[in-house]
Amino acid sequence: MGSVIQLINNGGVSSAKGFLAGATYAGIKTAGDDVVDLGILHSEVPCTVAGTFTQNKVISPTVALTKQRVVSGLASTVVANSGCANCAVGEQGLVDAQEMTALTASQVGAEVAQTLVASTGVIGVEMPMALVRQNIGNVTLSQDGGNTFARSIMTTDTHPKETAVSVQVDGRAVTIGGCAKGSGMIHPNMATMLAFVTTDAPVEKTVLQSSLTNAINLSFNMIDVDGDQSTNDMVLVLANGKAGGSGITDGSKGADAFQEGLSYVCTELAKELARDGEGASTLVEVTVSGAKSIDDARIAAREISSSLLVKAMVYGRDPNWGRVMMALGKSGADFEEASVDVYINGIHIVHQGMGISYLRDSVVSSMNQDEVHIGVRIGDGPGHATAWGCDLTEGYVIENSAYTT
């Protein structure tokens, strides 16, 4: 982390100035201790907004409606729920998404056109709007409500994912905070499961969108749990300018510092999503270096981290490096086999495409921890990239074989 960035203890999506959040239990999900399933994130003033969304051909109306409203470049409020994806339910899905934003706007005093909506949960079930109408008035907003909001979007997540940082931008401190959810159906493509990022920095819309795209290419687009891409994926970033100062525009002094802070927040959230993959016990970090281009490095790292055989290898603490070579070879990256070196937790096990002598027990022992790092050098080029995944365990199969029953 650069010297311009400082981590905020217990920070989250409501850490930036002017942002409030809260949630309640509406009955959309099964009841349980401290379970909440309907949340609101709100800025006291309108924000510049940017977003990225799922590339799946089957999309939730919540994604369609939010994507349409983000085009205006202004938003102040997000309503989100878990337990129901509001997807594959016909025209009623859009009607319900629109009503959710209208109810929320009325509740917090926002413009309907500046109110966005996100849903996550089971596909093919209509939103229980009677429960939403009955309970949305129970959402209390506060500056300390970020954690409650983060919990309201959880499905199979074992814990909320949230972080915030203070960044020195052009001589002043601005805050960037966020939260995310996702444990399964995770292999993003220009989007992610659900993630919401807020900042009190004054950021011009085109810069906010390009900064988000850059951050996502380093973070959410470099993670994998199971190779599946959700119908409801979205990342939103809202900037309300409450920190004051001159606006961050293309080429301005503060643009690079803001980019660094946003990328850091997105990367930390993305790593937590991979770490909390359904049934997972180990975070897998794959770094590819020496590639002919950044694109080659990215596709290679992502292919290795998403390989089911590599995931199973990590779970079994089995240094079967042939699986890494296999995944690299099918990635489409441009490299020569004889130029490949592979390392597991820093231990050199492949040189110039061939296995070399190493103490197998040492490698196995090094893999017996909650993080395993796989390093792959594929040449002498400038391309470098890191991807994150998790191991594949019996827990993933058990959890997903009975998801609705």
Short mmCIF file of C-alpha atoms in Angstrom, two decimals:
data_model
loop_
_atom_site.label_atom_id
_atom_site.label_comp_id
_atom_site.label_asym_id
_atom_site.label_seq_id
_atom_site.Cartn_x
_atom_site.Cartn_y
_atom_site.Cartn_z
CA MET A 1 0.00 0.00 0.00
CA GLY A 2 1.42 3.38 -1.00
CA SER A 3 2.28 6.03 1.55
CA VAL A 4 -0.69 8.17 0.42
CA ILE A 5 -3.17 5.51 1.62
CA GLN A 6 -4.13 4.83 5.22
CA LEU A 7 -6.44 2.00 6.28
CA ILE A 8 -9.46 3.05 8.38
CA ASN A 9 -10.13 0.67 11.26
CA ASN A 10 -13.55 -0.97 11.00
CA GLY A 11 -14.21 1.11 7.90
CA GLY A 12 -16.88 0.37 5.33
CA VAL A 13 -19.35 1.75 2.86
CA SER A 14 -20.60 4.54 5.13
CA SER A 15 -17.16 5.79 6.24
CA ALA A 16 -16.99 8.60 3.69
CA LYS A 17 -18.51 11.95 4.65
CA GLY A 18 -22.20 12.36 3.91
CA PHE A 19 -23.03 8.67 3.50
CA LEU A 20 -25.60 6.88 5.67
CA ALA A 21 -26.65 3.24 5.66
CA GLY A 22 -28.88 0.76 7.44
CA ALA A 23 -30.84 -2.45 7.05
CA THR A 24 -33.67 -4.50 8.49
CA TYR A 25 -35.06 -8.02 8.40
CA ALA A 26 -38.02 -8.14 6.02
CA GLY A 27 -38.53 -11.89 5.84
CA ILE A 28 -37.10 -12.39 2.34
CA LYS A 29 -34.47 -14.74 3.77
CA THR A 30 -34.92 -17.42 6.40
CA ALA A 31 -34.87 -15.90 9.87
CA GLY A 32 -31.83 -16.31 12.10
CA ASP A 33 -29.72 -14.53 14.67
CA ASP A 34 -28.86 -11.01 13.47
CA VAL A 35 -30.11 -11.79 9.93
CA VAL A 36 -30.98 -8.74 7.82
CA ASP A 37 -32.05 -8.84 4.18
CA LEU A 38 -33.15 -5.35 3.09
CA GLY A 39 -30.67 -2.46 3.15
CA ILE A 40 -30.40 1.16 2.05
CA LEU A 41 -27.27 3.19 1.24
CA HIS A 42 -27.86 6.94 0.96
CA SER A 43 -25.88 10.09 0.36
CA GLU A 44 -27.04 13.37 1.86
CA VAL A 45 -26.35 15.04 -1.48
CA PRO A 46 -26.54 13.73 -5.07
CA CYS A 47 -23.46 11.86 -6.27
CA THR A 48 -21.57 11.29 -9.43
CA VAL A 49 -22.09 7.59 -10.15
CA ALA A 50 -20.38 4.93 -12.27
CA GLY A 51 -21.04 1.24 -12.62
CA THR A 52 -20.23 -2.03 -14.32
CA PHE A 53 -22.67 -4.86 -14.79
CA THR A 54 -22.93 -8.55 -15.60
CA GLN A 55 -22.32 -9.67 -19.18
CA ASN A 56 -24.62 -12.67 -18.70
CA LYS A 57 -27.38 -12.81 -21.34
CA VAL A 58 -29.88 -13.56 -18.57
CA ILE A 59 -30.06 -10.51 -16.33
CA SER A 60 -32.17 -9.41 -13.41
CA PRO A 61 -34.46 -6.40 -14.00
CA THR A 62 -32.68 -4.79 -11.05
CA VAL A 63 -29.53 -4.76 -13.19
CA ALA A 64 -31.40 -3.43 -16.22
CA LEU A 65 -33.06 -0.62 -14.26
CA THR A 66 -29.90 0.41 -12.40
CA LYS A 67 -27.81 0.30 -15.57
CA GLN A 68 -30.32 2.57 -17.28
CA ARG A 69 -30.31 5.10 -14.43
CA VAL A 70 -26.51 5.15 -14.06
CA VAL A 71 -26.29 6.58 -17.60
CA SER A 72 -27.49 9.94 -16.25
CA GLY A 73 -24.36 10.13 -14.11
CA LEU A 74 -26.25 11.09 -10.94
CA ALA A 75 -27.49 8.97 -8.04
CA SER A 76 -27.94 9.35 -4.30
CA THR A 77 -29.41 6.09 -3.03
CA VAL A 78 -29.18 2.33 -3.38
CA VAL A 79 -31.70 -0.20 -2.07
CA ALA A 80 -30.49 -3.79 -1.94
CA ASN A 81 -31.88 -7.11 -0.82
CA SER A 82 -30.71 -10.67 -0.39
CA GLY A 83 -32.71 -13.89 -0.56
CA CYS A 84 -34.35 -13.19 -3.93
CA ALA A 85 -32.57 -12.38 -7.20
CA ASN A 86 -35.71 -10.99 -8.86
CA CYS A 87 -34.55 -12.70 -12.06
CA ALA A 88 -36.30 -14.84 -14.68
CA VAL A 89 -39.74 -13.79 -13.45
CA GLY A 90 -41.00 -11.95 -16.53
CA GLU A 91 -42.26 -8.37 -16.68
CA GLN A 92 -43.23 -8.41 -13.01
CA GLY A 93 -39.55 -8.26 -12.11
CA LEU A 94 -39.17 -4.77 -13.60
CA VAL A 95 -42.41 -3.59 -12.00
CA ASP A 96 -41.15 -4.76 -8.62
CA ALA A 97 -37.70 -3.23 -9.10
CA GLN A 98 -39.27 0.10 -9.96
CA GLU A 99 -41.55 -0.06 -6.93
CA MET A 100 -38.60 -0.85 -4.65
CA THR A 101 -36.85 2.32 -5.80
CA ALA A 102 -40.05 4.39 -5.41
CA LEU A 103 -40.61 3.10 -1.87
CA THR A 104 -36.99 3.81 -0.99
CA ALA A 105 -36.97 7.31 -2.48
CA SER A 106 -40.07 8.16 -0.46
CA GLN A 107 -38.49 6.74 2.68
CA VAL A 108 -35.26 8.77 2.50
CA GLY A 109 -36.39 11.83 0.57
CA ALA A 110 -34.50 11.06 -2.62
CA GLU A 111 -35.35 11.44 -6.29
CA VAL A 112 -36.72 8.19 -7.76
CA ALA A 113 -34.57 8.65 -10.87
CA GLN A 114 -31.50 8.85 -8.60
CA THR A 115 -32.38 5.68 -6.66
CA LEU A 116 -30.72 2.43 -7.74
CA VAL A 117 -31.60 -1.16 -6.87
CA ALA A 118 -29.67 -4.41 -6.47
CA SER A 119 -30.86 -7.92 -5.61
CA THR A 120 -29.20 -11.24 -4.90
CA GLY A 121 -30.50 -14.68 -4.03
CA VAL A 122 -32.49 -17.45 -5.65
CA ILE A 123 -33.27 -17.07 -9.37
CA GLY A 124 -36.82 -17.65 -10.63
CA VAL A 125 -38.70 -16.41 -7.58
CA GLU A 126 -40.80 -13.22 -7.60
CA MET A 127 -39.85 -10.51 -5.14
CA PRO A 128 -42.16 -10.72 -2.08
CA MET A 129 -43.22 -7.11 -2.39
CA ALA A 130 -45.73 -7.28 0.45
CA LEU A 131 -42.81 -7.91 2.79
CA VAL A 132 -40.79 -5.09 1.24
CA ARG A 133 -43.67 -2.62 1.57
CA GLN A 134 -44.31 -3.66 5.14
CA ASN A 135 -40.72 -3.47 6.35
CA ILE A 136 -38.79 -0.87 4.36
CA GLY A 137 -39.92 1.79 6.84
CA ASN A 138 -37.98 -0.10 9.52
CA VAL A 139 -34.63 0.75 7.94
CA THR A 140 -32.87 3.35 10.10
CA LEU A 141 -29.99 5.18 8.42
CA SER A 142 -26.85 6.23 10.27
CA GLN A 143 -23.16 6.88 9.73
CA ASP A 144 -22.48 3.65 11.62
CA GLY A 145 -24.84 1.57 9.48
CA GLY A 146 -22.30 0.34 6.92
CA ASN A 147 -21.78 -3.02 8.59
CA THR A 148 -25.53 -3.68 8.84
CA PHE A 149 -25.91 -2.80 5.15
CA ALA A 150 -23.00 -5.12 4.27
CA ARG A 151 -24.72 -7.95 6.13
CA SER A 152 -28.03 -7.30 4.35
CA ILE A 153 -26.57 -8.35 0.98
CA MET A 154 -25.05 -11.63 2.20
CA THR A 155 -26.34 -14.94 0.85
CA THR A 156 -23.98 -17.89 1.41
CA ASP A 157 -21.24 -15.54 2.63
CA THR A 158 -19.87 -16.52 6.03
CA HIS A 159 -19.08 -12.90 6.94
CA PRO A 160 -19.53 -9.37 5.55
CA LYS A 161 -16.77 -7.98 3.34
CA GLU A 162 -15.97 -4.31 3.91
CA THR A 163 -13.04 -1.92 4.01
CA ALA A 164 -12.22 1.79 3.84
CA VAL A 165 -9.14 3.93 3.36
CA SER A 166 -8.12 7.55 3.67
CA VAL A 167 -6.24 8.82 0.62
CA GLN A 168 -4.21 12.00 0.22
CA VAL A 169 -5.50 13.51 -3.01
CA ASP A 170 -3.91 16.77 -4.10
CA GLY A 171 -3.03 17.68 -0.52
CA ARG A 172 -6.35 16.81 1.12
CA ALA A 173 -7.70 13.65 2.73
CA VAL A 174 -10.57 11.85 1.03
CA THR A 175 -12.21 8.62 2.08
CA ILE A 176 -12.98 5.62 -0.11
CA GLY A 177 -14.99 2.78 1.43
CA GLY A 178 -16.92 -0.19 0.22
CA CYS A 179 -18.61 -3.51 0.81
CA ALA A 180 -19.20 -6.57 -1.33
CA LYS A 181 -20.91 -9.94 -1.25
CA GLY A 182 -20.38 -13.23 -2.99
CA SER A 183 -19.23 -16.77 -2.26
CA GLY A 184 -20.55 -18.77 -5.21
CA MET A 185 -21.43 -18.20 -8.88
CA ILE A 186 -18.25 -16.13 -9.09
CA HIS A 187 -16.25 -15.64 -12.27
CA PRO A 188 -16.83 -11.97 -13.10
CA ASN A 189 -16.65 -10.39 -16.54
CA MET A 190 -16.57 -6.57 -16.35
CA ALA A 191 -18.61 -6.76 -13.17
CA THR A 192 -18.78 -8.63 -9.91
CA MET A 193 -21.30 -10.21 -7.59
CA LEU A 194 -22.52 -7.14 -5.72
CA ALA A 195 -20.15 -4.39 -4.65
CA PHE A 196 -20.80 -0.84 -3.54
CA VAL A 197 -18.04 1.75 -3.19
CA THR A 198 -18.47 5.28 -1.85
CA THR A 199 -16.18 8.28 -1.68
CA ASP A 200 -16.41 11.88 -0.53
CA ALA A 201 -13.94 12.91 -3.24
CA PRO A 202 -15.24 15.24 -5.98
CA VAL A 203 -14.79 13.10 -9.11
CA GLU A 204 -15.95 13.93 -12.61
CA LYS A 205 -18.17 11.22 -14.15
CA THR A 206 -15.92 10.05 -17.00
CA VAL A 207 -12.95 9.85 -14.63
CA LEU A 208 -15.03 7.93 -12.10
CA GLN A 209 -16.08 5.42 -14.76
CA SER A 210 -12.58 4.96 -16.17
CA SER A 211 -11.12 4.67 -12.65
CA LEU A 212 -13.68 2.02 -11.77
CA THR A 213 -12.97 0.06 -14.96
CA ASN A 214 -9.23 0.18 -14.27
CA ALA A 215 -9.76 -0.94 -10.66
CA ILE A 216 -12.04 -3.80 -11.67
CA ASN A 217 -9.58 -5.11 -14.22
CA LEU A 218 -7.04 -5.44 -11.40
CA SER A 219 -9.44 -6.84 -8.81
CA PHE A 220 -12.93 -8.23 -9.34
CA ASN A 221 -12.14 -9.39 -12.87
CA MET A 222 -9.19 -11.36 -11.50
CA ILE A 223 -11.05 -13.64 -9.07
CA ASP A 224 -12.77 -16.99 -9.41
CA VAL A 225 -14.63 -19.40 -7.15
CA ASP A 226 -16.46 -21.76 -9.48
CA GLY A 227 -16.34 -20.48 -13.06
CA ASP A 228 -19.96 -19.32 -13.04
CA GLN A 229 -21.09 -15.75 -13.70
CA SER A 230 -24.12 -14.35 -11.91
CA THR A 231 -27.20 -12.86 -13.54
CA ASN A 232 -27.18 -10.04 -10.97
CA ASP A 233 -23.56 -8.86 -10.92
CA MET A 234 -22.94 -5.15 -10.46
CA VAL A 235 -20.38 -2.76 -9.03
CA LEU A 236 -21.41 0.80 -8.24
CA VAL A 237 -19.24 3.69 -7.09
CA LEU A 238 -20.77 6.92 -5.80
CA ALA A 239 -18.81 10.15 -5.26
CA ASN A 240 -20.52 13.00 -3.39
CA GLY A 241 -17.68 15.55 -3.19
CA LYS A 242 -18.19 16.19 0.53
CA ALA A 243 -14.43 16.23 1.14
CA GLY A 244 -14.29 19.50 -0.79
CA GLY A 245 -11.49 20.80 -2.93
CA SER A 246 -11.14 21.01 -6.68
CA GLY A 247 -12.69 18.29 -8.80
CA ILE A 248 -10.75 15.25 -9.94
CA THR A 249 -10.71 15.42 -13.73
CA ASP A 250 -8.81 13.64 -16.46
CA GLY A 251 -5.13 14.43 -16.04
CA SER A 252 -5.61 16.36 -12.79
CA LYS A 253 -3.04 16.11 -10.02
CA GLY A 254 -5.19 13.94 -7.78
CA ALA A 255 -6.38 11.45 -10.39
CA ASP A 256 -3.53 8.97 -9.86
CA ALA A 257 -3.85 9.01 -6.07
CA PHE A 258 -7.60 8.47 -6.30
CA GLN A 259 -7.04 5.59 -8.72
CA GLU A 260 -4.58 4.00 -6.31
CA GLY A 261 -7.05 4.23 -3.44
CA LEU A 262 -9.99 2.90 -5.44
CA SER A 263 -7.92 0.01 -6.79
CA TYR A 264 -6.78 -0.86 -3.28
CA VAL A 265 -10.34 -0.96 -1.92
CA CYS A 266 -11.59 -3.06 -4.84
CA THR A 267 -8.65 -5.47 -4.58
CA GLU A 268 -9.11 -6.02 -0.84
CA LEU A 269 -12.82 -6.70 -1.33
CA ALA A 270 -12.13 -9.04 -4.26
CA LYS A 271 -9.60 -11.07 -2.26
CA GLU A 272 -12.12 -11.46 0.57
CA LEU A 273 -14.70 -12.77 -1.90
CA ALA A 274 -12.26 -15.39 -3.19
CA ARG A 275 -11.17 -16.30 0.34
CA ASP A 276 -14.81 -16.85 1.35
CA GLY A 277 -15.69 -19.05 -1.63
CA GLU A 278 -18.36 -21.63 -0.84
CA GLY A 279 -16.78 -24.48 1.11
CA ALA A 280 -13.30 -23.00 0.68
CA SER A 281 -10.51 -23.37 3.20
CA THR A 282 -7.64 -21.75 1.29
CA LEU A 283 -7.08 -18.56 -0.68
CA VAL A 284 -5.09 -19.23 -3.85
CA GLU A 285 -3.02 -16.37 -5.24
CA VAL A 286 -1.54 -16.82 -8.72
CA THR A 287 1.04 -14.37 -10.04
CA VAL A 288 2.21 -14.57 -13.65
CA SER A 289 5.26 -12.57 -14.69
CA GLY A 290 7.49 -12.25 -17.72
CA ALA A 291 4.55 -12.28 -20.14
CA LYS A 292 4.73 -10.52 -23.48
CA SER A 293 1.82 -8.25 -22.46
CA ILE A 294 -0.39 -7.46 -19.49
CA ASP A 295 -3.29 -9.13 -21.29
CA ASP A 296 -1.29 -12.35 -21.65
CA ALA A 297 -0.39 -12.24 -17.97
CA ARG A 298 -4.00 -11.66 -16.95
CA ILE A 299 -5.52 -14.46 -18.98
CA ALA A 300 -2.83 -16.87 -17.82
CA ALA A 301 -3.19 -15.99 -14.12
CA ARG A 302 -6.95 -16.14 -14.29
CA GLU A 303 -6.96 -19.47 -16.11
CA ILE A 304 -4.68 -21.06 -13.52
CA SER A 305 -6.62 -19.68 -10.56
CA SER A 306 -9.94 -20.90 -11.99
CA SER A 307 -8.80 -24.41 -12.96
CA LEU A 308 -10.82 -27.00 -11.05
CA LEU A 309 -7.81 -29.33 -11.05
CA VAL A 310 -5.54 -26.65 -9.60
CA LYS A 311 -8.20 -25.90 -6.97
CA ALA A 312 -8.41 -29.59 -6.06
CA MET A 313 -4.62 -29.82 -6.01
CA VAL A 314 -4.45 -27.02 -3.45
CA TYR A 315 -7.17 -28.59 -1.33
CA GLY A 316 -5.24 -31.88 -1.24
CA ARG A 317 -1.93 -30.12 -0.51
CA ASP A 318 -0.60 -31.93 -3.58
CA PRO A 319 2.18 -30.11 -5.49
CA ASN A 320 1.08 -31.59 -8.82
CA TRP A 321 2.66 -28.88 -10.96
CA GLY A 322 1.52 -30.55 -14.19
CA ARG A 323 -1.91 -29.10 -13.52
CA VAL A 324 -0.47 -25.61 -13.44
CA MET A 325 1.26 -26.25 -16.77
CA MET A 326 -1.97 -27.63 -18.23
CA ALA A 327 -3.99 -24.58 -17.18
CA LEU A 328 -1.32 -22.22 -18.47
CA GLY A 329 -1.21 -24.02 -21.80
CA LYS A 330 -4.95 -23.76 -22.41
CA SER A 331 -5.15 -20.10 -21.39
CA GLY A 332 -4.33 -18.70 -24.81
CA ALA A 333 -1.40 -16.68 -23.47
CA ASP A 334 1.57 -16.32 -25.84
CA PHE A 335 4.63 -18.10 -24.38
CA GLU A 336 7.17 -20.84 -25.03
CA GLU A 337 6.97 -24.00 -22.91
CA ALA A 338 10.73 -24.02 -22.41
CA SER A 339 10.58 -20.59 -20.78
CA VAL A 340 8.22 -21.55 -17.92
CA ASP A 341 9.28 -21.56 -14.26
CA VAL A 342 6.82 -22.45 -11.47
CA TYR A 343 7.03 -21.72 -7.75
CA ILE A 344 4.73 -22.80 -4.92
CA ASN A 345 5.00 -20.55 -1.88
CA GLY A 346 8.36 -19.40 -3.16
CA ILE A 347 9.78 -22.91 -3.65
CA HIS A 348 11.12 -23.43 -7.18
CA ILE A 349 9.66 -26.67 -8.62
CA VAL A 350 9.71 -26.19 -12.42
CA HIS A 351 12.53 -24.71 -14.50
CA GLN A 352 12.41 -24.14 -18.25
CA GLY A 353 9.23 -26.18 -18.51
CA MET A 354 10.56 -29.23 -16.67
CA GLY A 355 10.35 -30.46 -13.09
CA ILE A 356 13.46 -30.01 -11.00
CA SER A 357 14.67 -31.64 -7.82
CA TYR A 358 12.99 -30.31 -4.67
CA LEU A 359 12.06 -31.59 -1.24
CA ARG A 360 8.46 -32.67 -1.74
CA ASP A 361 7.66 -32.72 1.97
CA SER A 362 8.71 -29.08 2.28
CA VAL A 363 6.33 -28.03 -0.48
CA VAL A 364 3.49 -30.06 1.01
CA SER A 365 4.16 -28.52 4.41
CA SER A 366 4.23 -25.03 2.94
CA MET A 367 0.80 -25.62 1.37
CA ASN A 368 -0.71 -26.51 4.73
CA GLN A 369 -1.93 -22.98 5.48
CA ASP A 370 -4.86 -20.72 4.65
CA GLU A 371 -3.07 -19.07 1.71
CA VAL A 372 -1.16 -20.74 -1.13
CA HIS A 373 0.85 -18.64 -3.58
CA ILE A 374 1.61 -19.97 -7.07
CA GLY A 375 4.19 -18.03 -9.04
CA VAL A 376 4.63 -18.63 -12.76
CA ARG A 377 7.26 -16.94 -14.91
CA ILE A 378 6.66 -17.41 -18.63
CA GLY A 379 9.44 -15.37 -20.22
CA ASP A 380 11.27 -12.07 -20.01
CA GLY A 381 8.47 -9.75 -21.07
CA PRO A 382 6.97 -6.82 -19.12
CA GLY A 383 3.56 -8.39 -18.50
CA HIS A 384 2.66 -9.05 -14.87
CA ALA A 385 -0.70 -9.91 -13.24
CA THR A 386 -2.16 -11.49 -10.12
CA ALA A 387 -5.39 -13.48 -9.81
CA TRP A 388 -7.12 -14.98 -6.81
CA GLY A 389 -9.18 -18.12 -6.35
CA CYS A 390 -9.83 -20.70 -3.68
CA ASP A 391 -9.58 -24.44 -3.22
CA LEU A 392 -12.38 -26.80 -4.25
CA THR A 393 -13.74 -28.86 -1.37
CA GLU A 394 -16.57 -31.25 -0.61
CA GLY A 395 -18.27 -28.29 1.08
CA TYR A 396 -18.87 -26.58 -2.28
CA VAL A 397 -20.70 -29.61 -3.67
CA ILE A 398 -22.74 -30.13 -0.51
CA GLU A 399 -23.79 -26.48 -0.32
CA ASN A 400 -24.81 -26.23 -3.97
CA SER A 401 -26.47 -29.66 -4.28
CA ALA A 402 -29.23 -28.59 -1.90
CA TYR A 403 -29.38 -24.81 -2.43
CA THR A 404 -33.17 -24.61 -2.81
CA THR A 405 -34.19 -27.78 -1.01
#
